[in-house]
C-alpha cells in the first residue's frame, strides 16, 4: 500500500512553505543536504499520530515564465492530479481575495477531499477572522498558525480522516514492481519498449486504482511485473509536465511505489546532479537499486572504457555502492534482456531473511576478528543481532551502549554481513539498541 499524498495549495505568501516545514519537521535527508534548500524541498514524507503520508508544497513548483494566474492554476492541477487530500490554504488576515476565489473555482472541479485552512490566526482573539471564508464554499475553515504551530493537530486529524480507506495491496505479493527513473532523454521509454517489444506478453495497460498513475503489467518467464508510471514517460501533455520540479516529484512517487528502482543514466552525457538526487531518494526510501547506463552503443570505447565509467559512477554514487551497474543499449537491444534477470535477483535480495543463528555466527566472528575500538575507556560490546524486517533487510543489533556504535564500526558490520550473504542491490539498515 503506498502512502497517501497530501498537497498544499494556495496563492503566494499565505504560508504554504511554513506549514509544509512544520508538518515535515526536522527530517534528516541526504538528498536535500544541499545548500540553499529553502524552497527546494517540496516533497517529503511526514507522519501524524499513526498515519504516514507524503506531502507536497505546490508553491515550490516553479513554473518559470507562466503568468501568475496560470501558475496558481497549474499548481492546483498538480495537486488534483497527485494528491489524495488537498489542503487549501488562505491568509486569515487578508480576508477572501480574488485570487483565493480563483483557486477555489479550480478546486471545485475535483472529487478529491479539499480542506480549507485559514492561516495566520496566531491567537484565539483572531478566530472570528475565519468566518469570512465560509463564502469560498469549501466547508468549515480550520484556523491555524503556521508560525506558532497552532491548530495543526486538528487540521491533520481532519486530513487523516479523508485518507483513502482501502488497505488492500494494489497487486499480489509475487508481483515485482519496478520503475525506471532518470532525466529526460536518457532512454527510459526506449528501454521499456525494448523489453516489452522483445517478449510481446504485455498483459494490459490498466489505470491505477486509487492513483492516477498508469501501470503496465507484464509477464516474463512466468514472473509477473508491474512497470510503474511509464505513462508519464510515454505520453506527455500538460504544460507543467516539462518542469524539472514536477518531473522530480513524479519520479519520487514512482520510487515510492516500486520494489526495485532502475536509475537510468545516459552514457553520452555522464552523471549529473539531478541523477544523484533522485538516486539518493531511492536509497533513502530503502528500495532495491540498479544503475543502468544506457546508450552504450553511442560511446566510443576501448577495453578500459567500462572500468573508467564504473569508477566514475562509484565515486559519484558513494551511497549506492551495493547497486549493480549495467551497460545497455535500448537501440541495439544489447543486454536489455539481462535487465529483468538482475531485477529478479536484487528483488530476492531485498526480501532476503537471514536466520538469527547464522547471522550471529557471522557477527561473532566479525567482532572477534576486529573488536570495536575503545572510546574514552569504554568499549562497545555487541551481544546479538536479529533481522526484524525485509524490503529493505533491517537488523537490530543489541549492544551495551548504543552511543558507542560509531559510523565506521557499523559500516564494518554491514560489510561483513554483505560478504556473508547476497544482498547485492539492496540497502541494509542496522539499528543499534541497548540490551535491557
Ligand atoms: P507561501 O508563499 O505560501 O509558501 O508562504 P510562506 O510560508 O513563505 O509564508 C509567507 C510569509 O508569511 C512569511 O513571512 C511567513 O513567515 C509568514 N507566515 C507564515 N505562517 C504564518 C502565521 O501563522 N502567522 C504569521 N503571522 N505569519 C506567518
Ligand atoms: P526518455 O525521455 O528517458 O524516456 O528517453 P527516450 O526513450 O524518449 O529516448 C530519448 C532519445 O534517445 C530518443 O531519440 C531515443 O531514440 C534515443 N535513445 C534511447 N536509447 C538509446 C540507446 O540505447 N542508444 C542510442 N544511441 N540512442 C538511444
Coordinates of C-alpha atoms and ligand atoms in Angstrom, one line a residue:
X1 CA 0.0 0.0 0.0
X2 CA 1.6 3.3 -1.0
X3 CA 1.3 6.2 1.4
X4 CA -1.4 8.8 0.9
X5 CA -0.4 12.1 -0.6
X6 CA -1.4 15.5 0.8
X7 CA -0.9 18.6 -1.3
X8 CA -0.9 22.2 0.0
X9 CA -2.4 24.8 -2.5
X10 CA -2.9 28.5 -2.2
X11 CA -1.8 31.8 -3.6
X12 CA 1.7 33.1 -2.7
X13 CA 2.5 34.2 0.9
X14 CA -0.3 32.6 2.6
X15 CA 2.2 30.3 4.4
X16 CA 2.4 27.1 2.4
X17 CA 6.0 26.5 2.8
X18 CA 5.8 27.4 6.5
X19 CA 3.1 24.8 7.0
X20 CA 5.0 22.3 4.9
X21 CA 8.1 22.7 7.1
X22 CA 6.1 22.4 10.3
X23 CA 4.4 19.2 9.2
X24 CA 7.6 17.7 7.8
X25 CA 9.6 18.7 10.9
X26 CA 13.3 18.0 11.2
X27 CA 13.8 15.2 8.9
X28 CA 17.3 14.3 8.0
X29 CA 17.6 13.8 4.3
X30 CA 20.8 13.0 2.4
X31 CA 19.1 14.1 -0.8
X32 CA 18.3 17.6 0.4
X33 CA 21.6 18.1 2.2
X34 CA 22.5 20.6 -0.4
X35 CA 22.9 24.3 0.5
X36 CA 20.2 26.8 -0.3
X37 CA 17.4 24.4 0.1
X38 CA 14.7 26.7 1.4
X39 CA 12.2 26.1 -1.3
X40 CA 13.9 23.2 -2.9
X41 CA 12.2 20.7 -0.7
X42 CA 8.7 20.4 -2.0
X43 CA 8.0 16.8 -1.4
X44 CA 8.6 14.8 1.8
X45 CA 7.4 12.0 3.9
X46 CA 5.7 13.0 7.2
X47 CA 3.6 11.5 9.9
X48 CA 0.9 12.4 12.2
X49 CA 0.0 10.0 15.1
X50 CA -0.1 6.6 13.5
X51 CA -0.5 8.0 9.9
X52 CA 2.3 8.1 7.5
X53 CA 1.9 10.2 4.3
X54 CA 3.7 12.2 1.8
X55 CA 3.2 15.9 1.5
X56 CA 3.7 18.3 -1.5
X57 CA 4.2 22.1 -1.3
X58 CA 2.8 23.0 -4.7
X59 CA 4.0 26.6 -4.2
X60 CA 7.6 25.4 -4.7
X61 CA 6.9 24.1 -8.2
X62 CA 8.4 26.8 -10.2
X63 CA 6.5 27.2 -13.5
X64 CA 9.0 29.7 -14.8
X65 CA 7.6 32.2 -17.3
X66 CA 3.9 31.4 -16.9
X67 CA 1.8 34.4 -15.9
X68 CA 0.8 34.5 -12.3
X69 CA -2.8 33.1 -12.6
X70 CA -1.6 30.4 -14.8
X71 CA 1.0 29.4 -12.2
X72 CA -1.7 29.0 -9.5
X73 CA -3.9 27.2 -11.9
X74 CA -1.2 24.7 -12.7
X75 CA -0.2 24.2 -9.1
X76 CA -3.8 23.4 -8.3
X77 CA -4.0 21.0 -11.1
X78 CA -0.9 19.2 -9.9
X79 CA -2.5 18.9 -6.5
X80 CA -5.6 17.5 -8.1
X81 CA -3.6 15.0 -10.1
X82 CA -1.2 13.9 -7.5
X83 CA -2.8 14.2 -4.1
X84 CA -5.4 12.1 -2.2
X85 CA -6.2 15.1 0.1
X86 CA -5.8 18.8 -0.7
X87 CA -5.2 21.5 1.9
X88 CA -6.4 24.8 0.5
X89 CA -4.5 27.5 2.4
X90 CA -5.6 31.1 2.8
X91 CA -4.4 34.0 4.8
X92 CA -6.9 34.9 7.6
X93 CA -5.5 38.5 7.9
X94 CA -6.3 39.4 4.3
X95 CA -9.9 38.1 4.2
X96 CA -11.1 36.4 1.0
X97 CA -9.2 37.7 -2.0
X98 CA -10.0 37.4 -5.7
X99 CA -7.1 35.0 -6.1
X100 CA -8.4 32.8 -3.4
X101 CA -11.7 32.7 -5.3
X102 CA -9.8 31.7 -8.5
X103 CA -8.1 28.8 -6.6
X104 CA -11.5 27.8 -5.2
X105 CA -13.0 27.8 -8.6
X106 CA -10.4 25.4 -9.9
X107 CA -10.6 23.1 -6.9
X108 CA -14.4 22.8 -7.3
X109 CA -13.7 20.5 -10.2
X110 CA -12.0 17.8 -8.2
X111 CA -13.7 14.9 -6.5
X112 CA -10.9 14.7 -4.0
X113 CA -11.4 16.0 -0.5
X114 CA -10.4 19.6 0.0
X115 CA -9.8 21.0 3.4
X116 CA -9.8 24.8 3.9
X117 CA -7.2 26.0 6.4
X118 CA -7.1 29.7 7.4
X119 CA -3.5 30.6 8.3
X120 CA -2.0 33.3 10.4
X121 CA -4.6 33.0 13.2
X122 CA -1.9 33.5 15.8
X123 CA -4.1 33.8 18.9
X124 CA -7.6 32.9 19.9
X125 CA -8.8 36.5 19.6
X126 CA -8.3 36.3 15.9
X127 CA -10.6 33.3 15.4
X128 CA -13.5 35.3 14.2
X129 CA -11.5 36.0 11.0
X130 CA -12.3 32.6 9.7
X131 CA -16.0 33.3 9.2
X132 CA -15.4 35.3 6.0
X133 CA -14.0 32.1 4.4
X134 CA -17.3 30.1 4.5
X135 CA -18.1 32.0 1.3
X136 CA -15.5 30.0 -0.5
X137 CA -17.9 27.1 -0.4
X138 CA -15.2 24.7 0.9
X139 CA -16.9 23.7 4.1
X140 CA -15.7 24.5 7.6
X141 CA -12.5 26.5 7.7
X142 CA -9.8 25.4 10.1
X143 CA -8.0 28.2 11.9
X144 CA -4.2 27.6 12.1
X145 CA -1.0 29.4 12.7
X146 CA 2.0 28.0 10.8
X147 CA 4.5 30.2 12.6
X148 CA 3.1 29.4 16.1
X149 CA 2.3 25.8 15.3
X150 CA -1.4 26.3 16.4
X151 CA -4.3 24.3 15.1
X152 CA -2.2 21.9 13.1
X153 CA -3.2 18.9 15.1
X154 CA -6.9 19.4 14.4
X155 CA -6.1 20.1 10.7
X156 CA -4.1 16.9 10.4
X157 CA -6.8 14.9 12.2
X158 CA -9.2 16.0 9.6
X159 CA -6.7 15.3 6.7
X160 CA -6.1 11.8 8.1
X161 CA -9.9 11.1 8.2
X162 CA -10.0 11.7 4.5
X163 CA -7.3 9.3 3.5
X164 CA -8.4 6.5 1.1
X165 CA -9.6 3.6 3.2
X166 CA -8.5 0.7 1.0
X167 CA -5.9 -1.2 2.9
X168 CA -5.6 -3.7 0.1
X169 CA -2.3 -4.1 -1.6
X170 CA -2.6 -2.9 -5.2
X171 CA -1.0 -6.1 -6.6
X172 CA -0.4 -9.6 -5.3
X173 CA 2.8 -10.2 -3.4
X174 CA 4.6 -12.1 -6.1
X175 CA 4.4 -9.2 -8.5
X176 CA 7.7 -7.3 -8.8
X177 CA 7.0 -3.6 -9.1
X178 CA 9.8 -1.6 -10.7
X179 CA 10.3 1.9 -12.2
X180 CA 12.8 3.5 -14.5
X181 CA 13.9 6.9 -13.3
X182 CA 16.3 9.4 -14.8
X183 CA 16.4 12.7 -16.6
X184 CA 14.5 13.3 -19.8
X185 CA 16.0 11.7 -22.9
X186 CA 18.2 9.1 -21.1
X187 CA 16.1 6.5 -22.8
X188 CA 13.6 5.3 -20.2
X189 CA 10.8 4.9 -22.7
X190 CA 13.0 3.2 -25.2
X191 CA 14.2 0.7 -22.6
X192 CA 10.6 -0.1 -21.6
X193 CA 9.7 -0.6 -25.3
X194 CA 12.7 -2.7 -25.7
X195 CA 11.7 -5.2 -23.0
X196 CA 8.0 -5.1 -24.0
X197 CA 8.7 -5.4 -27.7
X198 CA 11.0 -8.3 -27.2
X199 CA 8.6 -10.5 -25.4
X200 CA 5.2 -9.3 -26.6
X201 CA 3.5 -10.5 -23.5
X202 CA 2.0 -7.3 -22.3
X203 CA -0.9 -8.2 -20.1
X204 CA -2.6 -4.9 -20.2
X205 CA -2.4 -1.2 -19.6
X206 CA -4.5 -0.6 -16.5
X207 CA -5.3 2.6 -14.8
X208 CA -4.1 2.5 -11.2
X209 CA -7.0 2.0 -8.9
X210 CA -6.6 4.7 -6.3
X211 CA -3.9 6.8 -8.0
X212 CA -3.8 8.3 -11.4
X213 CA -0.7 6.6 -12.4
X214 CA -0.9 4.2 -15.3
X215 CA 0.9 1.0 -14.7
X216 CA 2.0 -1.6 -17.2
X217 CA 1.5 -5.2 -16.2
X218 CA 3.8 -7.6 -17.8
X219 CA 4.8 -11.2 -17.5
X220 CA 8.1 -12.8 -18.5
X221 CA 9.2 -16.3 -17.9
X222 CA 6.3 -16.9 -15.5
X223 CA 7.2 -13.9 -13.4
X224 CA 4.6 -11.1 -13.2
X225 CA 5.9 -7.5 -13.2
X226 CA 4.4 -4.1 -13.0
X227 CA 6.3 -1.2 -14.6
X228 CA 5.3 1.8 -12.6
X229 CA 4.5 5.2 -14.2
X230 CA 5.7 4.5 -17.7
X231 CA 2.6 6.5 -18.9
X232 CA 4.3 9.6 -17.5
X233 CA 7.2 8.8 -19.7
X234 CA 5.3 7.9 -22.8
X235 CA 2.6 10.5 -23.2
X236 CA 3.4 13.9 -22.2
X237 CA 0.7 16.5 -22.3
X238 CA 0.2 19.1 -19.7
X239 CA 2.5 22.2 -19.6
X240 CA 3.8 21.5 -16.1
X241 CA 5.0 18.1 -17.0
X242 CA 8.1 19.5 -18.6
X243 CA 9.1 21.4 -15.5
X244 CA 12.0 20.0 -13.5
X245 CA 10.4 20.0 -10.1
X246 CA 7.4 18.2 -11.4
X247 CA 9.4 15.5 -13.1
X248 CA 11.3 15.0 -9.8
X249 CA 8.0 14.8 -7.9
X250 CA 6.7 12.2 -10.4
X251 CA 9.9 10.2 -10.1
X252 CA 9.7 10.3 -6.3
X253 CA 6.2 9.0 -6.4
X254 CA 7.1 6.2 -8.8
X255 CA 10.0 5.2 -6.5
X256 CA 7.7 5.1 -3.5
X257 CA 5.5 2.5 -5.2
X258 CA 8.4 0.4 -6.5
X259 CA 10.3 -2.6 -5.1
X260 CA 13.2 -2.1 -7.5
X261 CA 14.3 1.2 -9.0
X262 CA 16.4 1.3 -12.2
X263 CA 18.4 4.5 -12.2
X264 CA 19.0 5.2 -15.9
X265 CA 22.0 7.2 -16.9
X266 CA 22.9 8.4 -20.4
X267 CA 26.4 7.1 -21.3
X268 CA 26.9 10.0 -23.7
X269 CA 26.2 12.7 -21.1
X270 CA 27.6 11.2 -18.0
X271 CA 26.4 11.9 -14.5
X272 CA 24.5 15.0 -13.4
X273 CA 23.4 16.4 -10.1
X274 CA 19.8 15.6 -10.8
X275 CA 20.7 11.9 -11.2
X276 CA 22.3 11.9 -7.8
X277 CA 19.4 13.5 -6.1
X278 CA 16.9 11.0 -7.5
X279 CA 19.1 8.0 -6.8
X280 CA 19.7 9.3 -3.3
X281 CA 15.9 9.3 -2.8
X282 CA 15.7 5.6 -3.9
X283 CA 18.4 4.8 -1.4
X284 CA 16.6 6.7 1.4
X285 CA 13.3 5.1 0.6
X286 CA 15.0 1.7 1.1
X287 CA 14.4 0.4 -2.4
X288 CA 16.5 -2.1 -4.3
X289 CA 18.5 -0.2 -6.9
X290 CA 20.2 -1.0 -10.2
X291 CA 22.2 1.6 -12.1
X292 CA 21.6 1.2 -15.9
X293 CA 23.9 3.0 -18.2
X294 CA 22.0 3.3 -21.5
X295 CA 23.2 4.4 -25.0
X296 CA 26.3 2.3 -24.6
X297 CA 26.2 1.8 -28.3
X298 CA 26.8 5.6 -28.9
X299 CA 30.1 5.7 -26.9
X300 CA 33.4 5.2 -28.5
X301 CA 35.2 2.7 -26.4
X302 CA 38.2 0.5 -25.8
X303 CA 38.8 -2.2 -23.3
X304 CA 39.1 0.4 -20.5
X305 CA 36.0 2.5 -21.1
X306 CA 33.7 0.3 -19.0
X307 CA 36.0 0.3 -16.0
X308 CA 36.5 4.1 -16.2
X309 CA 32.8 4.6 -16.3
X310 CA 32.2 2.2 -13.4
X311 CA 34.8 4.0 -11.3
X312 CA 33.1 7.4 -12.0
X313 CA 29.7 6.1 -11.1
X314 CA 31.1 4.6 -7.8
X315 CA 32.7 8.0 -7.0
X316 CA 29.5 9.9 -7.6
X317 CA 27.1 7.5 -6.1
X318 CA 29.0 6.6 -2.9
X319 CA 25.9 5.7 -1.0
X320 CA 24.9 3.2 -3.8
X321 CA 28.0 1.0 -3.5
X322 CA 25.7 -2.0 -3.4
X323 CA 23.9 -1.3 -6.7
X324 CA 24.9 -3.4 -9.7
X325 CA 25.8 -1.4 -12.8
X326 CA 24.7 -2.5 -16.2
X327 CA 25.8 -1.2 -19.6
X328 CA 23.0 -1.5 -22.1
X329 CA 21.6 -0.1 -25.3
X330 CA 17.9 0.2 -25.9
X331 CA 18.5 0.9 -29.6
X332 CA 20.7 -2.2 -30.3
X333 CA 18.9 -4.2 -27.7
X334 CA 22.2 -5.2 -26.2
X335 CA 21.9 -6.7 -22.7
X336 CA 18.4 -5.3 -22.4
X337 CA 17.1 -8.8 -21.7
X338 CA 19.5 -9.2 -18.8
X339 CA 17.8 -6.3 -17.0
X340 CA 14.9 -8.5 -15.8
X341 CA 17.3 -11.2 -14.6
X342 CA 19.0 -8.6 -12.4
X343 CA 15.7 -7.1 -11.3
X344 CA 14.7 -10.6 -10.1
X345 CA 18.0 -11.0 -8.3
X346 CA 18.0 -7.8 -6.5
X347 CA 14.4 -8.2 -5.6
X348 CA 15.2 -11.5 -4.0
X349 CA 18.0 -9.9 -2.1
X350 CA 15.7 -7.1 -1.0
X351 CA 13.4 -9.7 0.6
X352 CA 16.1 -12.0 2.0
X353 CA 15.8 -13.2 5.5
X354 CA 18.7 -14.5 7.5
X355 CA 18.2 -16.9 10.3
X356 CA 19.3 -15.4 13.6
X357 CA 21.7 -18.3 14.5
X358 CA 23.6 -17.8 11.2
X359 CA 23.6 -14.0 11.4
X360 CA 25.0 -14.2 15.0
X361 CA 27.8 -16.6 13.9
X362 CA 28.8 -14.0 11.3
X363 CA 28.7 -11.1 13.8
X364 CA 30.6 -13.0 16.5
X365 CA 33.4 -13.8 14.0
X366 CA 33.4 -10.2 12.9
X367 CA 33.7 -8.9 16.4
X368 CA 36.3 -11.5 17.4
X369 CA 38.4 -10.5 14.4
X370 CA 38.0 -6.8 14.9
X371 CA 36.7 -5.6 18.3
X372 CA 35.3 -2.1 18.4
X373 CA 37.9 0.4 19.5
X374 CA 37.6 1.9 22.9
X375 CA 36.1 5.3 23.3
X376 CA 37.2 7.2 26.5
X377 CA 38.0 3.9 28.1
X378 CA 34.7 2.3 27.3
X379 CA 34.2 -0.4 24.7
X380 CA 31.2 -1.3 22.6
X381 CA 30.0 -4.8 23.3
X382 CA 27.9 -6.5 20.7
X383 CA 25.6 -9.1 22.3
X384 CA 23.4 -10.4 19.5
X385 CA 21.5 -9.3 16.4
X386 CA 18.3 -10.3 14.7
X387 CA 16.7 -9.4 11.4
X388 CA 13.4 -7.5 12.1
X389 CA 12.3 -6.6 8.6
X390 CA 12.8 -7.1 4.9
X391 CA 12.4 -4.7 2.0
X392 CA 15.0 -3.5 2.9
X393 CA 16.6 -6.0 5.2
X394 CA 16.7 -4.4 8.6
X395 CA 18.7 -5.7 11.6
X396 CA 18.6 -4.8 15.2
X397 CA 22.0 -5.1 16.9
X398 CA 21.8 -5.3 20.7
X399 CA 24.8 -3.8 22.5
X400 CA 25.9 -2.4 25.9
X401 CA 25.7 1.3 25.0
X402 CA 24.4 2.4 21.6
X403 CA 26.3 5.7 21.7
X404 CA 29.5 3.7 21.4
X405 CA 28.4 2.4 17.9
X406 CA 30.3 4.6 15.6
X407 CA 29.6 5.0 11.9
X408 CA 32.8 3.2 10.8
X409 CA 32.1 0.2 13.0
X410 CA 28.5 0.0 11.8
X411 CA 29.9 0.1 8.3
X412 CA 32.3 -2.7 9.1
X413 CA 29.5 -4.9 10.5
X414 CA 27.4 -4.1 7.4
X415 CA 30.3 -5.1 5.2
X416 CA 30.7 -8.4 7.0
X417 CA 27.0 -9.1 6.5
X418 CA 27.3 -8.3 2.8
X419 CA 30.3 -10.6 2.5
X420 CA 28.5 -13.4 4.0
X421 CA 25.1 -13.2 2.4
X422 CA 23.9 -12.0 -1.0
X423 CA 22.5 -8.5 -0.5
X424 CA 23.6 -7.1 -3.9
X425 CA 21.3 -4.3 -5.0
X426 CA 19.6 -3.7 -1.7
X427 CA 20.4 -1.1 1.1
X428 CA 20.7 -2.6 4.6
X429 CA 19.6 -1.0 7.8
X430 CA 21.2 -1.5 11.1
X431 CA 19.5 -0.3 14.2
X432 CA 21.5 -0.3 17.4
X433 CA 19.7 -0.9 20.7
X434 CA 20.7 -1.2 24.3
X435 CA 20.1 -4.7 25.7
X436 CA 17.8 -4.3 28.6
Ligands
LIG1 P1 4.0 30.6 0.8 O1 4.4 31.6 -0.3 O2 2.5 30.4 0.7 O3 4.8 29.4 0.9 O4 4.2 31.4 2.2 P2 5.4 31.3 3.2 O5 5.4 30.1 4.0 O6 6.7 31.7 2.5 O7 5.0 32.5 4.2 C1 4.8 33.8 3.8 C2 5.0 34.8 5.0 O8 4.0 34.6 6.0 C3 6.4 34.5 5.7 O9 6.9 35.8 6.0 C4 6.0 33.8 6.9 O10 6.8 34.0 8.0 C5 4.6 34.3 7.2 N1 3.7 33.4 8.0 C6 3.5 32.1 7.7 N2 2.7 31.5 8.6 C7 2.3 32.5 9.4 C8 1.5 32.5 10.6 O11 0.9 31.5 11.0 N3 1.4 33.7 11.2 C9 2.0 34.8 10.8 N4 1.8 35.9 11.5 N5 2.8 34.8 9.7 C10 3.0 33.7 9.1
LIG2 P1 13.2 9.2 -22.0 O1 12.9 10.6 -22.1 O2 14.2 8.9 -20.9 O3 12.0 8.3 -22.0 O4 14.0 8.9 -23.4 P2 13.6 8.2 -24.7 O5 13.4 6.8 -24.6 O6 12.4 9.0 -25.3 O7 14.9 8.4 -25.6 C1 15.4 9.7 -25.9 C2 16.2 9.6 -27.2 O8 17.4 8.8 -27.0 C3 15.5 9.1 -28.4 O9 15.8 9.8 -29.5 C4 16.0 7.6 -28.5 O10 15.9 7.1 -29.8 C5 17.4 7.8 -28.0 N1 17.9 6.5 -27.4 C6 17.3 5.8 -26.4 N2 18.0 4.7 -26.1 C7 19.1 4.8 -26.9 C8 20.3 4.0 -27.0 O11 20.5 2.9 -26.3 N3 21.3 4.3 -27.9 C9 21.1 5.5 -28.6 N4 22.1 5.8 -29.5 N5 20.0 6.3 -28.5 C10 19.1 6.0 -27.7

